[in-house]
Coordinates of C-alpha atoms in Angstrom, one line a residue:
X1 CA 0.0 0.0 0.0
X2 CA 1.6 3.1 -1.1
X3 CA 1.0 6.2 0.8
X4 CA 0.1 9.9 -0.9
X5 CA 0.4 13.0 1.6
X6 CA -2.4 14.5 0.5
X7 CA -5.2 14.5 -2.2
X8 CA -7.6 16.8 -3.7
X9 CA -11.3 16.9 -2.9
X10 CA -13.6 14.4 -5.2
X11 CA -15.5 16.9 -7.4
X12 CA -18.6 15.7 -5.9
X13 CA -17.6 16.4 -2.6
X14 CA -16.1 19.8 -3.7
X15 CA -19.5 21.5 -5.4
X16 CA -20.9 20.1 -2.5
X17 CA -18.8 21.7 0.1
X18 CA -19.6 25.0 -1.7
X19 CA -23.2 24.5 -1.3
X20 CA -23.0 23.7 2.1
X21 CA -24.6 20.5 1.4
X22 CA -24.2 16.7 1.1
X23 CA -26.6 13.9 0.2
X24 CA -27.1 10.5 0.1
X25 CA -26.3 9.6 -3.5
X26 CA -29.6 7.9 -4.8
X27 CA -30.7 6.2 -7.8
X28 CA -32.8 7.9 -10.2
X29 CA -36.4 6.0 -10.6
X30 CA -36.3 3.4 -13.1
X31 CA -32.8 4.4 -14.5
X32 CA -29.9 1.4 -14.5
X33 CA -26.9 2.2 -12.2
X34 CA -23.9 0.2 -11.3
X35 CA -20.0 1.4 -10.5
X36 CA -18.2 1.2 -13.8
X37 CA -14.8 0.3 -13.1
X38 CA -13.8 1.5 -16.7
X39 CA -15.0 4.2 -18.7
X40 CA -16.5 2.5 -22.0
X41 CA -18.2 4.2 -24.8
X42 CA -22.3 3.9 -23.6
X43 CA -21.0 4.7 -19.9
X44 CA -18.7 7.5 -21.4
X45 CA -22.2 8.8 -23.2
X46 CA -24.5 8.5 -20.2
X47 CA -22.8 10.5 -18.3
X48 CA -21.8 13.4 -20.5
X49 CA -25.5 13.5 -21.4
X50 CA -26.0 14.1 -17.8
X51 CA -23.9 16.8 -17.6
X52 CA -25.4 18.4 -20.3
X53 CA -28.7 18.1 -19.4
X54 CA -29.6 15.5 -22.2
X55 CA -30.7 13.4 -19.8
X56 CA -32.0 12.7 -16.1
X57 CA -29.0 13.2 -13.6
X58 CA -26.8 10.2 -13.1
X59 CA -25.6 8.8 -9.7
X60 CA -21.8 8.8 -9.8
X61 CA -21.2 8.6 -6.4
X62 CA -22.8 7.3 -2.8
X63 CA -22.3 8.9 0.6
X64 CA -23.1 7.2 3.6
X65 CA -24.1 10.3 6.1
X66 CA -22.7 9.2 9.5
X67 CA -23.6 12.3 11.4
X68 CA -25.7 11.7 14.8
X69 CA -29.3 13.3 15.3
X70 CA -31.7 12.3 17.7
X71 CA -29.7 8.7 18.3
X72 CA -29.9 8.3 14.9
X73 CA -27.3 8.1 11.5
X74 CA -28.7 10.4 9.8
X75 CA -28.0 8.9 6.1
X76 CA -27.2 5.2 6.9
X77 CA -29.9 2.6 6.7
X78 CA -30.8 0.5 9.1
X79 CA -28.2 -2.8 9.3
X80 CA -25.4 -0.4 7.6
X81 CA -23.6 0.2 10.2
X82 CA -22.6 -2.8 12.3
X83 CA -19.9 -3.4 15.2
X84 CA -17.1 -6.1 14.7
X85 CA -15.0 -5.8 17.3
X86 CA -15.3 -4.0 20.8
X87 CA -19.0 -4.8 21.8
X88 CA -22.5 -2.9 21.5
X89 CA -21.2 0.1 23.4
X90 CA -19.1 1.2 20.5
X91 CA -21.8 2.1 18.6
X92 CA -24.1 3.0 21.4
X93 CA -21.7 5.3 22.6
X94 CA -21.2 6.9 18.9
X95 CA -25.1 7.3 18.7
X96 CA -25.6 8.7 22.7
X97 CA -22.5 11.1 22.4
X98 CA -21.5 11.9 18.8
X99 CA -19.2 14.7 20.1
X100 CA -17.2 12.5 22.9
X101 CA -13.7 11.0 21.5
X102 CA -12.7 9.1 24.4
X103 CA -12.8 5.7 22.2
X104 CA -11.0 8.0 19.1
X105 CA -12.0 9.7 16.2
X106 CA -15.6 9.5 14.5
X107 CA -16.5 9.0 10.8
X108 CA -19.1 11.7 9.9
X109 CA -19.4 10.3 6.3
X110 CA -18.2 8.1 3.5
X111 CA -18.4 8.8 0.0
X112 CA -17.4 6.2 -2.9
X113 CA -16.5 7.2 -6.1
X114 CA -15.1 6.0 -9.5
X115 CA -14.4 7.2 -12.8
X116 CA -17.5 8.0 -13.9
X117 CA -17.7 11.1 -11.4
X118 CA -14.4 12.5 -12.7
X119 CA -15.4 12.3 -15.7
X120 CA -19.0 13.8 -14.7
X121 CA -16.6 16.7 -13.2
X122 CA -14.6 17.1 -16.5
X123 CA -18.5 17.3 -18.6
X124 CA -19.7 20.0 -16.0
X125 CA -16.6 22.6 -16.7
X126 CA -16.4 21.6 -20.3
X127 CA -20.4 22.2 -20.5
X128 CA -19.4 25.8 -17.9
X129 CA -16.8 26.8 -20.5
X130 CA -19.0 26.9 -23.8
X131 CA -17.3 23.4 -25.2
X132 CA -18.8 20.5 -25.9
X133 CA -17.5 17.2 -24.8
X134 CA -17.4 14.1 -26.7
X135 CA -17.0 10.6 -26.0
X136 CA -14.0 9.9 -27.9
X137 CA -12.2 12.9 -26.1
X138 CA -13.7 11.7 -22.7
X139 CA -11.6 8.2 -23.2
X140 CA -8.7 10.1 -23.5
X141 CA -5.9 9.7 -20.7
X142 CA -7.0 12.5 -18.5
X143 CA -4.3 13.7 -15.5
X144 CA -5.4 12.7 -12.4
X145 CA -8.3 10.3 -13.2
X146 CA -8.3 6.7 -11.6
X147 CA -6.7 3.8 -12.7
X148 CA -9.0 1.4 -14.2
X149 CA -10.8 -1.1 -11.7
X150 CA -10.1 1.6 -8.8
X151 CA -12.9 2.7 -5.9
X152 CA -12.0 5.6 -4.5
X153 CA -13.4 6.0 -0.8
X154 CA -13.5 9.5 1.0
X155 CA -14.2 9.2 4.8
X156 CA -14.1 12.6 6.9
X157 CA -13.5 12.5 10.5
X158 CA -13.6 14.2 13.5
X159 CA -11.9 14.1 16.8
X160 CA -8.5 13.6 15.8
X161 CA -6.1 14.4 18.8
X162 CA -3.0 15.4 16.1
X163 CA -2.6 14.8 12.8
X164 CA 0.5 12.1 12.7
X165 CA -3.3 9.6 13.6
X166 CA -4.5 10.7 10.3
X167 CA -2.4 7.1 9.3
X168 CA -3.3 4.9 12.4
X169 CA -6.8 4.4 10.9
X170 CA -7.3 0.6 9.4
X171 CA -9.6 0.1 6.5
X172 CA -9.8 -3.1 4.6
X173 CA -12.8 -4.3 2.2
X174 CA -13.9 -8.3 3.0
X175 CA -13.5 -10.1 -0.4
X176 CA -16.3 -12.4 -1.7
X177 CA -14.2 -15.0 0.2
X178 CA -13.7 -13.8 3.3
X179 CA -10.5 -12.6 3.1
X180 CA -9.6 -9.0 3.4
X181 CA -8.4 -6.2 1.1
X182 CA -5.5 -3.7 1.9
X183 CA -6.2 0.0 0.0
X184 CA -3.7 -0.2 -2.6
X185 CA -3.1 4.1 -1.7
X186 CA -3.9 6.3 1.2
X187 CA -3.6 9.9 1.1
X188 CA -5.5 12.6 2.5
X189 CA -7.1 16.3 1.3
X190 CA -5.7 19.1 3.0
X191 CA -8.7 20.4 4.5
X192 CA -7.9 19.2 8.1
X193 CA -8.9 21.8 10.8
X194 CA -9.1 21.7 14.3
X195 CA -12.7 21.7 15.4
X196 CA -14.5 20.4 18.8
X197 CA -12.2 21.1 21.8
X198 CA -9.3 21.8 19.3
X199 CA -9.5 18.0 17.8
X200 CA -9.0 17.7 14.1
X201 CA -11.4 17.2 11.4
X202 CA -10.7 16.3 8.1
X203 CA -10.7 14.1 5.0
X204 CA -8.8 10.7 4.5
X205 CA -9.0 8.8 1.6
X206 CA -8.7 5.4 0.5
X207 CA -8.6 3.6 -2.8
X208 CA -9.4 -0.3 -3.7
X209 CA -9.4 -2.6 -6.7
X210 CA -12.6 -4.5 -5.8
X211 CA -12.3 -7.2 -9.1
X212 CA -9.2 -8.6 -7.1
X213 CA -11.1 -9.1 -4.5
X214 CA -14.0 -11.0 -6.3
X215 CA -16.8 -8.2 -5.8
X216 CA -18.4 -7.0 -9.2
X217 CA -20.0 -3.6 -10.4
X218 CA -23.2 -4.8 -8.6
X219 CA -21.7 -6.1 -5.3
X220 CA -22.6 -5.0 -1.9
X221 CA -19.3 -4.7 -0.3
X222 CA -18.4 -4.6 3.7
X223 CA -15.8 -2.1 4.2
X224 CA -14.0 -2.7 7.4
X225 CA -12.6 0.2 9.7
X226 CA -10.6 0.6 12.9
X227 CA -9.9 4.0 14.0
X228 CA -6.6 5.3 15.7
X229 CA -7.7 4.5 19.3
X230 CA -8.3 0.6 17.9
X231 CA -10.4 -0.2 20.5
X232 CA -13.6 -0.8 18.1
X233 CA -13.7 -1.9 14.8
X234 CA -17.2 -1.2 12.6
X235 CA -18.1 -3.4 9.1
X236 CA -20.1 -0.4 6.9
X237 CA -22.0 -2.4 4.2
X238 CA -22.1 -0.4 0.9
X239 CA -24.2 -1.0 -2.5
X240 CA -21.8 -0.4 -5.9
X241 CA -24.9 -1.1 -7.8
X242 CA -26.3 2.1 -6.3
X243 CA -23.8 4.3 -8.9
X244 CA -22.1 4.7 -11.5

């Protein structure tokens, strides 16, 4: 696992932040979605339509909202969020008192991603800038897009006591045989700032190659984390077929 030290923003994540605002991604009624680990002609089309407005809006990404309201995850449902190691208090505790960090950092969200929302990104300012953006220039090598077969996962958290625990988290996907799935990178956006009682809160991110770990484009996947205190360990269950 090779280490970045930081990252940018997903695009997603960034027009969010500007809007103050982020969703659970959801699937448009009666519209096929599944993650596409590689960019392909129809895929290429569907989303470049989107971006255009040629079409209905296209899911290319899905966030888990992991923020606490009345006891509550406020975008995770129910059986998402499950405890692995440490007992029922770990996520009792996380529900009761969001804001206490005596058991570590929390996860406020998780966001997945793939190609298909950087190429959604790269349709938008294309679209912004008078231009019009074809397929064939879309399957073009484009800097910074993902490799092909690569997840990216974003996880923001706060409570962070310094920022050298930014690297103690452990995140691992369970492969359709059990076994588990190191992130082939980690890095991290540069967006950390102290918040709560002078803890840190930022961005982490994580990326996977799925297919070698026998999930498809339509898999549910279990993604495993552990955060810096270690103490509990959570199995997030996450629906690729939900995106693009």
């Amino acid at each position: 696992m090779s280490k970045l030290p930081f990252t940018a923003l997903r695009p997603s994540v960034l027009r969010q932040s500007v809007m103050g605002l982020l969703l659970l991604g959801t699937l448009n009624a009666g519209s096929a979605s599944a993650w596409v680990p590689k960019l392909e002609d129809q895929s290429a089309k569907t989303i470049i339509d989107s971006a255009y407005g040629r079409r209905a809006a296209a899911p290319t990404y899905l966030t888990l909202d992991l923020s606490v309201a009345a006891g509550k995850f406020k975008g995770a449902p129910d059986g998402s969020v499950k405890v692995i190691d440490g007992g029922d208090a770990c996520l009792t505790g996380w529900l009761t008192a969001p804001g206490d960090y005596a058991q570590g950092s929390k996860i406020s969200n998780l966001t997945l991603s793939g190609q298909a929302d950087q190429l959604l990104f790269q349709a938008q300012d294309a679209r912004d800038n008078f231009k019009n953006l074809t397929v064939k220039e879309a399957l073009l090598p484009a800097p910074g897009r993902l490799p092909d077969g690569q997840l990216r996962i974003d996880m923001v958290v706060r409570g962070l006591s310094d920022l050298q625990q930014r690297s103690a988290y452990l995140v691992r996907l369970k492969g359709a045989d059990g076994k588990l799935l190191a992130p082939t990178r980690f890095s991290f956006v540069n967006d950390f700032k102290p918040g709560d009682g002078g803890k840190q809160t930022g961005t982490l991110v994580y990326y996977f190659e799925p297919l070698k770990a026998g999930l498809n484009a339509n898999s549910k996947l279990d993604l495993l984390v552990r955060n810096e205190e270690g103490s509990c360990a959570y199995n997030f269950n996450l629906d690729l077929g939900k995106f693009n």
